[in-house]
Amino acid sequence: MINKVIIIFCLVSSVVFSQIKVVTTTTVIYDLVKNIGGDQVEVEFLSRGDQDVHFLEVLPSYMMKLRSADIFFQIGLQLEMWAPQLVDGSRNSSLIIVYLSDVITPKEVPTTKVDASQGDVHPQGNPHYWLDPDNAKKIATKIYEELSNHSPGFDSYFKKNLENYLSKINKKINEWEGKMLQLKQKNIICFHSSWIYFTDRFGLDISGYVEPKPGIPPTPSHNAEIIRIIQQKKIKLILTDVFYSESAPKQIANATGVKVLKLPTQVYGLENIKSYIEMMDYIVNQITSNG
Amino acid sequence: MQRLILSFQLLVGFSFSFAQTSINPDISAIGTFNTFTNFIKDTPEYGKLNFDIPEFELFVDGYLNPYARATFNVAFHEGEFHAEEIYAQVVRGLPLDVQIKAGKYLLGFGKINTVHPHAWSFIYRPLYHQIYFGDEGLNDIGADLSFILPTGDVYTALELGIFKGDALTNEHHHEDGHDSEEEEGHYEMDRGNSPIFVGRLGSFISLGDFSNIEIGLSGSYGVHSKTDFYSSDDSTARPSNSSLNYFYGGLDFKYKYRPDSYTSFAVQGEALWNRRNVLRKDDFGLDVQENINTFGAFIYLDYQFNKIFSVGSKYDFTYGIIGDEPNFNTLASDDQNMTSGIEGWLGYYPFEETLALRLGVQYLMFNYADGSERDGETTINLQLIFSLGPHKAHPF
C-alpha cells in the first residue's frame, strides 16, 4: 500500500512540478518565454543575439538541447532553414514545433514567382516581424497558449504573467510612440531588409538598402546610388544589424556624413541588452537621439 | 528485436500510404568546373591550360512521412552519369531513438568521407582516400543503425553498418571489364558475397559560445579478397582457398573557432591504419600469406578572414603511390612506397552558398622503397562551384 502511494506521489509530482523544457531559435523568443513561463519553464536559445539567425551552423550540441525539449519555438517564414536538420538530429518524436509567424500578418509577401535573381527573398514574407512591438504582444500571447496547452494546470499562472507583460509592453509602446513622433515620415537607409516592421510601425520611410538585393553584398555602383539618394533626400541615418560588416556603410558615411547606427535586433545583441524591452528602448533611443 | 522490426515495417508502410499526399521534395543541383595546369614532366598537358568536363550533382531530398526521409543524388562525373547516393532514413520514432539508413551512400568512416566534395574547404581529395577508398570515397550499398549514447550534455553517436563491399572493389575493375584476370604479380580477385562492417563512434564537445570540437574513432572490417593460391610446389596439389581480410582503423577530429559571422578558423585531421592480409611470392616462388600495416593521414587549416574570403593549407601523407591502380591482393610494394602532398587554396564566396571560386595549388612528392627517382608534381587548379535550388545548412 505504502509503495503504491509513493509511486502515485512520484507520478503526480513529476507531472505537477516538472518544468516545461523549451528551446527557442532566437533570444527575443527566449526572453518572451521567460516572461510568460516564469519558473515553470526551463528555456534555452540556439542563435546568440549577435549572430545572424539566417545562417546557423548545424551543431550536434543544438540537437542535444532539442533532444529533451517539449516545445521548440521558431520565428518561421523560412528564417531558420537549418532547423529541420536539428529536429531530425534530435530524434525527439514528441517535440512540439511552433511557428510564431502563424499569428502575425507578414509583410513583403512576394506576389510574383520568387527566384534567386531577387536575392534572399523569403517566399512567405519578411520574417523580421518581432521588431514591431504589437507583433511581440501577439508572439507572447501565442507562447502563453502553447505553454497552457502543454500544462493546463498552470494556465492561471501563465495568464497572469502574460497580462503583466502585456501591461508592461503597452506602457512602453506609448513611450516609444511618443519618442518616435518627431521622426514621422523621415527617410532612412537600412543595410538589410530587417527593419520594415519597425519603420512601418513608427512611421519612418526606408529610401533604400545598402545591400543591392536582400542578402547580396554591397557593390560600388550600388553604394554610389545610395550616396546619391542620401544627398538628394538629406538622409541622416543608416540602420544596420550588429552582425553585418561596417565596411560599406562607413564608405557611404565618409562620402555623405550620414550616421551609421549598429543596432541589436536580438536580445544580447549587445552586452547590455538583456530583454526585448531593453532592446527596443535602445533602438528607439539611438534613432531618436541621432535622427 | 521483433519490436524493432515491427516498428520499421510500420514506418515503411506508413511512408508508402502517404506517398501520394506528399508535397514536392527539395531539388537542387550543384555544378563544378575545374581548369588546371600541371607541371608533370613528359605529359602532354605540361604547362598548358586544361579544362575538365564540368561535373554536377543533382539532389532530390525530402520527407517521406513524419518519421522518414529519402535522398537521391545523381552525379555526372568524368562524362558519365551514375547514382552517387540513393537512400532512405528513418530519423525518429524507433525504439531507443535509433536512426536507420539504408541504400547506397557515403559511409561514415571518418568525417570528411560523408561530406560531398563541393562542401570541402580544399580542392583535392585526401591522398589516403584515393588509395584506400577510391576516387569517389567510401561509398557502398547497405544499411546502418545510429544510436545516441547517454553521455550527458556531450553528443556521442555510435553508428554500426553492414555493407555489400563494392567500395573495396569498385576501383579495381579493368577497363575491358575483366577484373579477374591473373596478371604478373596479381591474383584472381573475387570477394564473393562477403559483407563488410563499418562503424564510427564520435563525440561533439562544445567548448563555449565560439568554439567546438568533434573527435571520432572509426573501424571497418571484412574480406577484401577471396583467392586460390598454391602454397606448395606440387603442381597436382589442390590450390588453397583463402579469404584475405582487412581492418581499417580511423581517428578523426575537427576544431572550429567562430567568433562572429565573418570569421572562423578550423583545423581538421584524419588518420587511417590499414592492416591487411596479402599474398606474396616467397624466395621459392610459392604463395605466402602475410600481414601488412600501412597508414595515411591528413591535416588542414582553413581561415575565413571575412565574409567572402578564406585561405587554407593541407598536408597529406599516405602509403601507396597516387595514380597507380591499387592491387589489394598484394598492394605490390605499397606497404613501402609513399606519397605526400601539400595543398594551399584561396576561396572566394561572393554570394553565400550559390557561388564559390577556389584557386588551389597541390605539390605531390613520391618516395619509392627501391630508390627510384620521381620528380615532384605541381598542379594549379581554378575551381568554380555553383548551386541552384535550396541548399541545406552544412553540418559541423
PDB file of C-alpha atoms in Angstrom, chain A residues 45 48 50-64 67 81-94 97 116 120 191 211 214-219 242-246, chain B residues 63 67 69 91-93 96-99 146-149 151-157 204 206 209-210 212 214 254 256 258-262 307-308 350-354 390-396:
ATOM      1  CA  PHE A  45      18.037  29.511 -27.120  1.00  0.00           C
ATOM      2  CA  ARG A  48      23.105  34.045 -29.953  1.00  0.00           C
ATOM      3  CA  ASP A  50      24.996  38.770 -32.031  1.00  0.00           C
ATOM      4  CA  GLN A  51      24.567  36.052 -34.674  1.00  0.00           C
ATOM      5  CA  ASP A  52      22.756  36.264 -37.992  1.00  0.00           C
ATOM      6  CA  VAL A  53      19.817  33.887 -37.490  1.00  0.00           C
ATOM      7  CA  HIS A  54      19.699  33.176 -41.214  1.00  0.00           C
ATOM      8  CA  PHE A  55      22.965  31.260 -41.063  1.00  0.00           C
ATOM      9  CA  LEU A  56      23.398  28.996 -38.096  1.00  0.00           C
ATOM     10  CA  GLU A  57      25.774  26.070 -38.249  1.00  0.00           C
ATOM     11  CA  VAL A  58      24.146  22.689 -37.630  1.00  0.00           C
ATOM     12  CA  LEU A  59      25.841  21.733 -34.368  1.00  0.00           C
ATOM     13  CA  PRO A  60      25.163  18.466 -32.526  1.00  0.00           C
ATOM     14  CA  SER A  61      25.039  20.473 -29.280  1.00  0.00           C
ATOM     15  CA  TYR A  62      21.860  22.133 -30.583  1.00  0.00           C
ATOM     16  CA  MET A  63      20.431  18.675 -31.288  1.00  0.00           C
ATOM     17  CA  MET A  64      21.123  17.742 -27.665  1.00  0.00           C
ATOM     18  CA  ARG A  67      16.510  16.101 -27.649  1.00  0.00           C
ATOM     19  CA  MET A  81      16.229  26.995 -42.782  1.00  0.00           C
ATOM     20  CA  TRP A  82      18.643  24.987 -40.633  1.00  0.00           C
ATOM     21  CA  ALA A  83      16.034  23.985 -38.037  1.00  0.00           C
ATOM     22  CA  PRO A  84      14.709  20.780 -39.708  1.00  0.00           C
ATOM     23  CA  GLN A  85      18.202  19.262 -39.665  1.00  0.00           C
ATOM     24  CA  LEU A  86      18.430  19.929 -35.940  1.00  0.00           C
ATOM     25  CA  VAL A  87      14.970  18.481 -35.307  1.00  0.00           C
ATOM     26  CA  ASP A  88      15.856  15.337 -37.272  1.00  0.00           C
ATOM     27  CA  GLY A  89      19.161  15.059 -35.442  1.00  0.00           C
ATOM     28  CA  SER A  90      17.468  15.357 -32.058  1.00  0.00           C
ATOM     29  CA  ARG A  91      15.351  12.216 -32.778  1.00  0.00           C
ATOM     30  CA  ASN A  92      12.733  13.702 -30.460  1.00  0.00           C
ATOM     31  CA  SER A  93       9.452  12.379 -31.831  1.00  0.00           C
ATOM     32  CA  SER A  94       7.322  14.121 -29.178  1.00  0.00           C
ATOM     33  CA  ILE A  97       7.192  22.683 -33.058  1.00  0.00           C
ATOM     34  CA  ALA A 116      17.473  33.734 -56.654  1.00  0.00           C
ATOM     35  CA  ASP A 120      17.409  36.069 -50.488  1.00  0.00           C
ATOM     36  CA  PHE A 191      21.590  47.768 -44.526  1.00  0.00           C
ATOM     37  CA  GLU A 211      22.505  45.619 -49.897  1.00  0.00           C
ATOM     38  CA  PRO A 214      18.377  41.039 -49.800  1.00  0.00           C
ATOM     39  CA  GLY A 215      21.424  39.046 -48.716  1.00  0.00           C
ATOM     40  CA  ILE A 216      23.588  40.264 -51.623  1.00  0.00           C
ATOM     41  CA  PRO A 217      26.804  42.064 -50.575  1.00  0.00           C
ATOM     42  CA  PRO A 218      27.111  45.782 -51.381  1.00  0.00           C
ATOM     43  CA  THR A 219      28.689  46.808 -54.685  1.00  0.00           C
ATOM     44  CA  VAL A 242      25.107  44.424 -35.189  1.00  0.00           C
ATOM     45  CA  PHE A 243      26.422  41.390 -37.072  1.00  0.00           C
ATOM     46  CA  TYR A 244      26.740  42.991 -40.525  1.00  0.00           C
ATOM     47  CA  SER A 245      30.022  44.332 -41.861  1.00  0.00           C
ATOM     48  CA  GLU A 246      30.516  48.068 -41.350  1.00  0.00           C
TER      49      GLU A 246
ATOM     50  CA  TYR B  63      10.413  13.737 -46.022  1.00  0.00           C
ATOM     51  CA  TYR B  67       9.345   9.710 -39.482  1.00  0.00           C
ATOM     52  CA  ARG B  69      13.372  10.989 -45.282  1.00  0.00           C
ATOM     53  CA  VAL B  91      15.013   9.696 -38.420  1.00  0.00           C
ATOM     54  CA  ARG B  92      12.651   9.338 -35.462  1.00  0.00           C
ATOM     55  CA  GLY B  93      10.050   7.096 -33.914  1.00  0.00           C
ATOM     56  CA  LEU B  96      15.930   3.787 -28.281  1.00  0.00           C
ATOM     57  CA  ASP B  97      15.799   6.721 -30.716  1.00  0.00           C
ATOM     58  CA  VAL B  98      17.712   4.660 -33.227  1.00  0.00           C
ATOM     59  CA  GLN B  99      18.044   6.037 -36.750  1.00  0.00           C
ATOM     60  CA  SER B 146      22.815   5.087 -35.400  1.00  0.00           C
ATOM     61  CA  PHE B 147      22.475   5.445 -31.643  1.00  0.00           C
ATOM     62  CA  ILE B 148      22.930   8.438 -29.382  1.00  0.00           C
ATOM     63  CA  LEU B 149      24.762   7.283 -26.271  1.00  0.00           C
ATOM     64  CA  THR B 151      26.826  10.816 -22.215  1.00  0.00           C
ATOM     65  CA  GLY B 152      25.083  13.783 -20.608  1.00  0.00           C
ATOM     66  CA  ASP B 153      25.351  17.057 -22.486  1.00  0.00           C
ATOM     67  CA  VAL B 154      28.078  15.680 -24.748  1.00  0.00           C
ATOM     68  CA  TYR B 155      26.668  14.483 -28.052  1.00  0.00           C
ATOM     69  CA  THR B 156      28.023  10.994 -28.665  1.00  0.00           C
ATOM     70  CA  ALA B 157      26.785   8.937 -31.594  1.00  0.00           C
ATOM     71  CA  PHE B 204      30.981  16.509 -30.158  1.00  0.00           C
ATOM     72  CA  SER B 206      31.096  22.460 -27.119  1.00  0.00           C
ATOM     73  CA  ASP B 209      29.987  30.082 -27.412  1.00  0.00           C
ATOM     74  CA  PHE B 210      32.590  30.294 -30.142  1.00  0.00           C
ATOM     75  CA  ASN B 212      33.616  23.344 -30.718  1.00  0.00           C
ATOM     76  CA  GLU B 214      34.480  16.737 -32.555  1.00  0.00           C
ATOM     77  CA  LYS B 254      37.717  18.802 -36.100  1.00  0.00           C
ATOM     78  CA  LYS B 256      36.424  25.215 -35.180  1.00  0.00           C
ATOM     79  CA  ARG B 258      33.927  31.053 -34.957  1.00  0.00           C
ATOM     80  CA  PRO B 259      33.794  34.317 -33.023  1.00  0.00           C
ATOM     81  CA  ASP B 260      31.403  36.023 -35.446  1.00  0.00           C
ATOM     82  CA  SER B 261      29.550  35.527 -38.717  1.00  0.00           C
ATOM     83  CA  TYR B 262      32.502  36.667 -40.822  1.00  0.00           C
ATOM     84  CA  LYS B 307      32.520  37.122 -45.207  1.00  0.00           C
ATOM     85  CA  ILE B 308      33.693  36.174 -48.679  1.00  0.00           C
ATOM     86  CA  PRO B 350      30.724  36.215 -53.139  1.00  0.00           C
ATOM     87  CA  PHE B 351      27.133  35.036 -52.791  1.00  0.00           C
ATOM     88  CA  GLU B 352      26.795  32.741 -49.795  1.00  0.00           C
ATOM     89  CA  GLU B 353      26.067  29.193 -50.907  1.00  0.00           C
ATOM     90  CA  THR B 354      25.351  29.916 -54.550  1.00  0.00           C
ATOM     91  CA  PRO B 390      17.573  25.149 -51.811  1.00  0.00           C
ATOM     92  CA  HIS B 391      20.760  24.279 -50.058  1.00  0.00           C
ATOM     93  CA  LYS B 392      20.922  22.633 -46.663  1.00  0.00           C
ATOM     94  CA  ALA B 393      22.997  24.183 -43.919  1.00  0.00           C
ATOM     95  CA  HIS B 394      26.341  22.434 -43.646  1.00  0.00           C
ATOM     96  CA  PRO B 395      26.788  20.324 -40.559  1.00  0.00           C
ATOM     97  CA  PHE B 396      29.774  20.985 -38.269  1.00  0.00           C
TER      98      PHE B 396
END
